[in-house]
Tab-separated table of C-alpha atoms in Angstrom:
chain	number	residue	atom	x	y	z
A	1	UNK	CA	137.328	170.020	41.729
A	2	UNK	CA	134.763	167.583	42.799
A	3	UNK	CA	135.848	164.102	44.179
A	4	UNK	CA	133.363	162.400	41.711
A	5	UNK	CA	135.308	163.498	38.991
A	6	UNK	CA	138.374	161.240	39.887
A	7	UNK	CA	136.111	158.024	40.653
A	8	UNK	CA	135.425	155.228	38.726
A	9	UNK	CA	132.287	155.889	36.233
A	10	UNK	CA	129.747	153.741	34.587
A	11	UNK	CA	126.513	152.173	35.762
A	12	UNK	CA	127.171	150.671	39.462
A	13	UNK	CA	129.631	153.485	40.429
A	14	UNK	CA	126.997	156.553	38.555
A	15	UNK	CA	123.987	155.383	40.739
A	16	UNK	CA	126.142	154.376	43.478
A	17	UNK	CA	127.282	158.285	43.855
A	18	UNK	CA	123.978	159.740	42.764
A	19	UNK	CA	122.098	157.895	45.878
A	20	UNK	CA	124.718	159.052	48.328
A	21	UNK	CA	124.427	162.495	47.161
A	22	UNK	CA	120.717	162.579	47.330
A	23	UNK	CA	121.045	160.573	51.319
A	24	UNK	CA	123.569	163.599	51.776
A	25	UNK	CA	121.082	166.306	50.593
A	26	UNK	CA	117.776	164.644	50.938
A	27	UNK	CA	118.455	163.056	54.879
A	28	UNK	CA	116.819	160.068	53.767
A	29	UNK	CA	118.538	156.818	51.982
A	30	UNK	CA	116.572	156.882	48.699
A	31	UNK	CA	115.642	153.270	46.819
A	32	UNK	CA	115.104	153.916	43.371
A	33	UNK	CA	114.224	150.397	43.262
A	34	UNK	CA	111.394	150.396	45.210
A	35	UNK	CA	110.520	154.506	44.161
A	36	UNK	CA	107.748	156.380	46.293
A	37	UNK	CA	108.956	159.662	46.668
A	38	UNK	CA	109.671	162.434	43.260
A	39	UNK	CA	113.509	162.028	43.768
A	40	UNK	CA	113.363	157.889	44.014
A	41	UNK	CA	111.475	158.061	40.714
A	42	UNK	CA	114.332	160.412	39.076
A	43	UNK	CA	116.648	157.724	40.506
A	44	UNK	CA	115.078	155.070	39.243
A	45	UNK	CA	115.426	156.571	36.308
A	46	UNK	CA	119.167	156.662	36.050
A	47	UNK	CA	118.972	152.745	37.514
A	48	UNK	CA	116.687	152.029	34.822
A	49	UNK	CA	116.042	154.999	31.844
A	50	UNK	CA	112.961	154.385	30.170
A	51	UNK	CA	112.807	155.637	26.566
A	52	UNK	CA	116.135	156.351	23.874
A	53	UNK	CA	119.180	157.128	25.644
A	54	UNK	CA	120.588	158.323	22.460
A	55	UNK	CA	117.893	160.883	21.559
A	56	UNK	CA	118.099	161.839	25.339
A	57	UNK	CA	121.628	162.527	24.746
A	58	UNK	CA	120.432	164.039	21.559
A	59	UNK	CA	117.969	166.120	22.944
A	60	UNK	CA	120.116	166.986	25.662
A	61	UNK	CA	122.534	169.067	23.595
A	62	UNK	CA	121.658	172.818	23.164
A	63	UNK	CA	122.687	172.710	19.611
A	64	UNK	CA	121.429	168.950	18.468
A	65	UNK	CA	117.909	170.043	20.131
A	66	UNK	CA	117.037	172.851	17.371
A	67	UNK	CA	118.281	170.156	14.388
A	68	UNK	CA	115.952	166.924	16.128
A	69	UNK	CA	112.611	170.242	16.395
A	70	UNK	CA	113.352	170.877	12.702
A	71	UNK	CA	113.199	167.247	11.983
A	72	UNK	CA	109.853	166.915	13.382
A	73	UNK	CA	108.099	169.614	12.279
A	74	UNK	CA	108.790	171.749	15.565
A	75	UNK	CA	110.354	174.801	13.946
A	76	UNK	CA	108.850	177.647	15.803
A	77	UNK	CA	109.820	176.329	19.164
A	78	UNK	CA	113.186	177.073	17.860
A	79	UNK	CA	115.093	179.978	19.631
A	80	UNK	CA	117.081	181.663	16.927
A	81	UNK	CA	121.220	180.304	16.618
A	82	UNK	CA	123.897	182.956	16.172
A	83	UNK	CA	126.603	180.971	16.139
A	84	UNK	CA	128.160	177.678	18.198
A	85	UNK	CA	131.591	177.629	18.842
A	86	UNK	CA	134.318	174.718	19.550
A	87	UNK	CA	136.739	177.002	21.431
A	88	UNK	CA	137.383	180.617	22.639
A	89	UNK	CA	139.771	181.749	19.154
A	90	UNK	CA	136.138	181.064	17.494
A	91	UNK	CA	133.901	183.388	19.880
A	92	UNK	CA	136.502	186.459	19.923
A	93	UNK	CA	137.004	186.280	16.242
A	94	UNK	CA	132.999	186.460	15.845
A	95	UNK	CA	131.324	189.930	15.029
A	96	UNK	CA	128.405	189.904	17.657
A	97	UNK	CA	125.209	192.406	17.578
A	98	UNK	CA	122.646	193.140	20.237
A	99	UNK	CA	121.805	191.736	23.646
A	100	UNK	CA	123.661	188.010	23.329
A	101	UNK	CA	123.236	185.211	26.045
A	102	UNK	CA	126.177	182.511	25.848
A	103	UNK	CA	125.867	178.658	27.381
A	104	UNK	CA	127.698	175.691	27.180
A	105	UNK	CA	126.192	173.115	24.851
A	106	UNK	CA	127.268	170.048	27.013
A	107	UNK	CA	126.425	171.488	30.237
A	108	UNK	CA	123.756	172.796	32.567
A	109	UNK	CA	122.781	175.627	34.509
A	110	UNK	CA	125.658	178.260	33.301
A	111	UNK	CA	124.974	181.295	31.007
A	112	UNK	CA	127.166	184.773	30.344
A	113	UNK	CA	124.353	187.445	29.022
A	114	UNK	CA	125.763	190.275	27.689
A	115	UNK	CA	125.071	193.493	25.066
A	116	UNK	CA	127.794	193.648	22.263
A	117	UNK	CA	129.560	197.046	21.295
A	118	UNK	CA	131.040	197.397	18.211
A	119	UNK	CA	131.037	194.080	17.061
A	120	UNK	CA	132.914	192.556	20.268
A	121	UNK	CA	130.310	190.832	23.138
A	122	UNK	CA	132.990	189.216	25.814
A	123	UNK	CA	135.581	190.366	27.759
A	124	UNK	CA	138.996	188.331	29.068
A	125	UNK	CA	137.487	187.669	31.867
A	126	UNK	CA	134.168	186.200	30.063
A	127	UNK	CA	136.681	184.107	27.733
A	128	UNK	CA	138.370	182.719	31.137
A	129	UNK	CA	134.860	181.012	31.999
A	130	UNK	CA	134.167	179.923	28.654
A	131	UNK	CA	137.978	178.289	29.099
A	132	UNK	CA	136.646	176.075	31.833
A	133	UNK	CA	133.174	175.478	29.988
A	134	UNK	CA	135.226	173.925	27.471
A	135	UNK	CA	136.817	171.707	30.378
A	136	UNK	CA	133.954	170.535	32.262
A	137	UNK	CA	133.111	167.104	31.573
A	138	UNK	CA	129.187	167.492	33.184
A	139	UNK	CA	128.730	163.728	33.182
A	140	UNK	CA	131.525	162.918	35.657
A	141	UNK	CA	130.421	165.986	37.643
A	142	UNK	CA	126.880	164.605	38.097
A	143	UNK	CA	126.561	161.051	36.042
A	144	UNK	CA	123.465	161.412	34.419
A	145	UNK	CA	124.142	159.547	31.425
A	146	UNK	CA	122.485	161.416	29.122
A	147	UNK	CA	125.720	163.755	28.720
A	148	UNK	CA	127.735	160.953	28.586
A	149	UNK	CA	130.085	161.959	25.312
A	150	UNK	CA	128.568	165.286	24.401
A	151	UNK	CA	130.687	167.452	22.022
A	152	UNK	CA	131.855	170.186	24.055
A	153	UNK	CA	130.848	173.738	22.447
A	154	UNK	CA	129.280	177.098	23.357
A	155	UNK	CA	126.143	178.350	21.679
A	156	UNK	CA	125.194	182.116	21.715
A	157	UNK	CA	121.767	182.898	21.210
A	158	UNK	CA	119.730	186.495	21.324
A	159	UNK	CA	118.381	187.254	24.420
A	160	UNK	CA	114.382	186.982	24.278
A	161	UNK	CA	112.198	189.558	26.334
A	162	UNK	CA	108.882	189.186	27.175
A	163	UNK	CA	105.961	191.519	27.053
A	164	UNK	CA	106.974	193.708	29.502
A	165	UNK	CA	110.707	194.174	27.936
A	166	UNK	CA	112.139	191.848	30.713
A	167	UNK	CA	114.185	188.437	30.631
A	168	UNK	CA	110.801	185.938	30.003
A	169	UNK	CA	109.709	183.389	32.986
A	170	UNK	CA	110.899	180.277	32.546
A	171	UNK	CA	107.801	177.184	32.723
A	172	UNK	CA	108.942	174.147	33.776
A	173	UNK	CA	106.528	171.088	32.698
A	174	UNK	CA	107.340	167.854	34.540
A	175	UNK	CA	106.160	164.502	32.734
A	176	UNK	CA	105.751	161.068	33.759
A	177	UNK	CA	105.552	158.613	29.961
A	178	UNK	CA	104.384	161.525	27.892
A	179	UNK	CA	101.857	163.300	30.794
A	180	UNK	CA	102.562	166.761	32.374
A	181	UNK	CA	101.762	166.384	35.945
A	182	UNK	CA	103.570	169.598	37.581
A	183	UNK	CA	104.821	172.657	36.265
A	184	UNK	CA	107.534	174.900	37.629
A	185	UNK	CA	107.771	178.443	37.415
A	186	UNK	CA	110.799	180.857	39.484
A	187	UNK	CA	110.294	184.429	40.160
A	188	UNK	CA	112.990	186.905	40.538
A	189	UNK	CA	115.839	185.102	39.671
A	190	UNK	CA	118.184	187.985	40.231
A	191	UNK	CA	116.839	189.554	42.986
A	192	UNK	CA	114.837	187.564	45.355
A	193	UNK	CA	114.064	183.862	43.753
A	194	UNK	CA	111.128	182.149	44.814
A	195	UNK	CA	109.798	179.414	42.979
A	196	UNK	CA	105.694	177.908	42.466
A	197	UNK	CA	104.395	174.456	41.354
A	198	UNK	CA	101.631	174.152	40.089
A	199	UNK	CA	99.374	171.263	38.588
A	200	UNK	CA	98.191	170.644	34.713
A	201	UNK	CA	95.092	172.649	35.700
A	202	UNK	CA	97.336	174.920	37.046
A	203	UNK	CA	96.345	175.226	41.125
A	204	UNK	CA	99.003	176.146	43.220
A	205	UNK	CA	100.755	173.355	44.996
A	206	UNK	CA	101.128	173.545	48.830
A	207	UNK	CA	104.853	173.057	48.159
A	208	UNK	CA	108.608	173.778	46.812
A	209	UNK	CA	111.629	172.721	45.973
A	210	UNK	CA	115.096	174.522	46.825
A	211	UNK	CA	113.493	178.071	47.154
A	212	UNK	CA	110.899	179.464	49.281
A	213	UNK	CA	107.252	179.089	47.374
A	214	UNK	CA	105.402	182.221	46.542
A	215	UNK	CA	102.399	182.094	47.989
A	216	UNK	CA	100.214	184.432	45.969
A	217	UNK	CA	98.823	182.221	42.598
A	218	UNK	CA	99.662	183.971	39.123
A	219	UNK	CA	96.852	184.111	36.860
A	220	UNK	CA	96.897	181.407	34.075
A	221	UNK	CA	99.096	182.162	31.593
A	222	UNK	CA	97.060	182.338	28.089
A	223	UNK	CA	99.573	179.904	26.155
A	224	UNK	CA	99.238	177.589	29.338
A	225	UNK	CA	97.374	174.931	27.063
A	226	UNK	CA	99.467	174.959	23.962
A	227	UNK	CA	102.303	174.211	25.689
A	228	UNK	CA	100.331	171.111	27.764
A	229	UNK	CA	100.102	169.938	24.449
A	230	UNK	CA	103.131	170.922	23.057
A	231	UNK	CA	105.065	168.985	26.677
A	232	UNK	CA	102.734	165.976	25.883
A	233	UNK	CA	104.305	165.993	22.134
A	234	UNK	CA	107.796	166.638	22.986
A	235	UNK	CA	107.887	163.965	26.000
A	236	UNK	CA	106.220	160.808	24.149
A	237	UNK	CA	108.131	157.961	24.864
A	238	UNK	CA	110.288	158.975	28.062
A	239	UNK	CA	109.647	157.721	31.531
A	240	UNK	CA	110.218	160.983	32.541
A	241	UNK	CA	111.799	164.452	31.520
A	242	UNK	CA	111.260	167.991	32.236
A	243	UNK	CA	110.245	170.057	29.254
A	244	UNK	CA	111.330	173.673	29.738
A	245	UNK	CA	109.444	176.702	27.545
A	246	UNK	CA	109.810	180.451	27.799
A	247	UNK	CA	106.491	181.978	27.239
A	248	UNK	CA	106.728	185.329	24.732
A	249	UNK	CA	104.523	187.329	22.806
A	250	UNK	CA	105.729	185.410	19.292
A	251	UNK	CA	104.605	182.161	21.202
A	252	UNK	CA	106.016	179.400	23.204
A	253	UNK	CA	110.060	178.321	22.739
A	254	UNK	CA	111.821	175.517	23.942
A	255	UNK	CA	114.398	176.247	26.583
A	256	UNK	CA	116.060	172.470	27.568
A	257	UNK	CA	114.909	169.152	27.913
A	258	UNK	CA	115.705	167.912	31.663
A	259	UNK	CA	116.175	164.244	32.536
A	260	UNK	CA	116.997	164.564	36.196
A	261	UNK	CA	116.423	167.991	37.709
A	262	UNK	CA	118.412	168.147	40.867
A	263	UNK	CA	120.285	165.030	39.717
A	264	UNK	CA	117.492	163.966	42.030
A	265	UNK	CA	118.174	165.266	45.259
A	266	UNK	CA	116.561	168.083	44.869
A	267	UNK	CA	114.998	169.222	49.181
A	268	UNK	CA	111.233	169.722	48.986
A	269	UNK	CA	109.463	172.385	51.628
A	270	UNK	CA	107.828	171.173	53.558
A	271	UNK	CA	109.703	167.583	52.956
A	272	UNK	CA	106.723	165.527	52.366
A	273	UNK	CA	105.710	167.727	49.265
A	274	UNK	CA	108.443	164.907	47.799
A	275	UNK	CA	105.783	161.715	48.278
A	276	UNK	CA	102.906	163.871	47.483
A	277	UNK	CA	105.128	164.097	43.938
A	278	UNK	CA	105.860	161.054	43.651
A	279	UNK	CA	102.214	160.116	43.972
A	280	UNK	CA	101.510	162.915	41.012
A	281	UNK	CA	104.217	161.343	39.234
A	282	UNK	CA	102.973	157.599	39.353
A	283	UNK	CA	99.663	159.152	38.631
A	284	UNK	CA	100.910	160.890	35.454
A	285	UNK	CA	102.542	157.777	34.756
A	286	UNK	CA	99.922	155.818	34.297
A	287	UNK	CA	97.462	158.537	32.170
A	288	UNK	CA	100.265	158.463	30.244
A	289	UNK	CA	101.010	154.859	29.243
A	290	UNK	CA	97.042	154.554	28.615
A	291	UNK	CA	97.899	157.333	25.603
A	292	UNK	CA	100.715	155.816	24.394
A	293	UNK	CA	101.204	155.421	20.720
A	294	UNK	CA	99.064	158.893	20.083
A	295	UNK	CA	102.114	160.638	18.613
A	296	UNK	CA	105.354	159.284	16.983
A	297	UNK	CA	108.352	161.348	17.157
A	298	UNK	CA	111.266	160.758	14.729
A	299	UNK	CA	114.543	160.117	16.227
């Protein structure tokens, strides 16, 4: 178990961890203080967050997010719910049907897909993992404070397919106070991931984070400018959060809300695609706050 988990939490000791992870991982000392590069801005804004910590914790949960898009009129970027569970007696009790994809509610980056037989999805060993799920406390593990106190559960959803009858790309739209500026998409996840970015008018970006860009352009994806618009909506009145759609051929759905992707250390190739970023970002930033009061979302 990670050391972080034993320290001391709360605002000094969170930051004081998150920049000494990102000097460990970046090879620079970051100052969110003084922010230039893309990962000083996402530490700035755990120093500093900029917009409703409480609907970012909100928004944050994989259950709470489908009740907050019903509130606001959001409905169809709702990925259908078949059931959210508080421990494992619920999930093996459940009678399950089709392709299924399980993730913790409270957590990030973890999911069990599987196909159900005869009512029964999961196997002992899939029930061991969901043990720990129900365990992991994701704010100690990488204090950003918007998981502070979420309700620890596991939501199991259908899996969606795409066009082609495969597991649906994944966009990525970064924004800076309600702007998209970049937007991430990964490419063979399961066999040999690469990753693009590429700007609002969607040109390729001469760089990467964490995996090895692609560099052969996709063509523009045809719901590309609903979900510009859709990102603009969703992102109103944060300094910054990642807005994360899967694109398929009943329309756009919301996948997460992100407030600090790679708890902001995430390495850029080549490493000075991180200022160029952070210039995008401050950019975006300031489109943004010239727009600002052109949509009201509830809380």
């Amino acid at each position: 178990m990670k050391l972080q988990n034993f320290l001391p939490t709360g605002h000094f000791w969170d930051n004081a961890l998150s920049i000494l992870n990102a000097r460990k991982r970046l090879g620079y000392f970051p100052n969110p203080r003084n922010p230039r590069s893309f990962n000083e801005h996402i530490l700035a804004q755990k120093w500093a967050f900029k917009g409703d910590l409480s609907l970012a914790s909100r928004v944050t949960d994989k259950a709470e997010v489908k009740n907050w898009l019903a509130e606001i009129g959001m409905e169809h970027l709702i990925v259908p719910t078949l059931g959210v569970f508080e421990n494992t007696w619920e999930i093996d009790a459940f009678h399950f049907a089709g392709e299924l994809i399980a993730k913790s509610t409270h957590g990030s980056g973890k999911a069990v897909i599987r196909t159900a037989q005869n009512g029964r999805a999961f196997s002992m060993e899939d029930m061991e993992v969901f043990r720990t799920w129900f365990t992991e406390d994701y704010y100690k593990r990488s204090r950003e404070p918007n998981y502070k106190g979420l309700r620890k559960r596991i939501i199991v959803e259908p899996v969606l397919r795409d066009e082609t009858g495969g597991l649906p790309k994944d966009y990525k739209f970064f924004c800076a106070d309600g702007e998209p500026f970049v937007i991430q998409v990964d490419h063979g996840r399961h066999t040999r991931h690469t990753r693009q970015l590429y700007d609002a008018n969607w040109k390729l970006l001469p760089y990467s984070t964490i995996y090895e860009r692609d560099p052969a352009p996709m063509p523009r994806p045809a719901l590309l400018d609903e979900a510009l618009a859709t990102a603009r909506q969703l992102s109103k009145g944060f300094g910054f959060v990642r807005v994360d759609f899967y694109f398929i051929p009943s329309g756009l759905k919301l996948g997460e809300m992100t407030f600090f992707p790679e708890n902001g250390a995430g390495r850029f190739c080549p490493a000075e695609g991180d200022l160029q970023m952070g210039q995008q970002f401050v950019k975006a930033s300031q489109t943004g706050d010239m727009h600002t009061g052109s949509f009201e979302l509830r809380a």
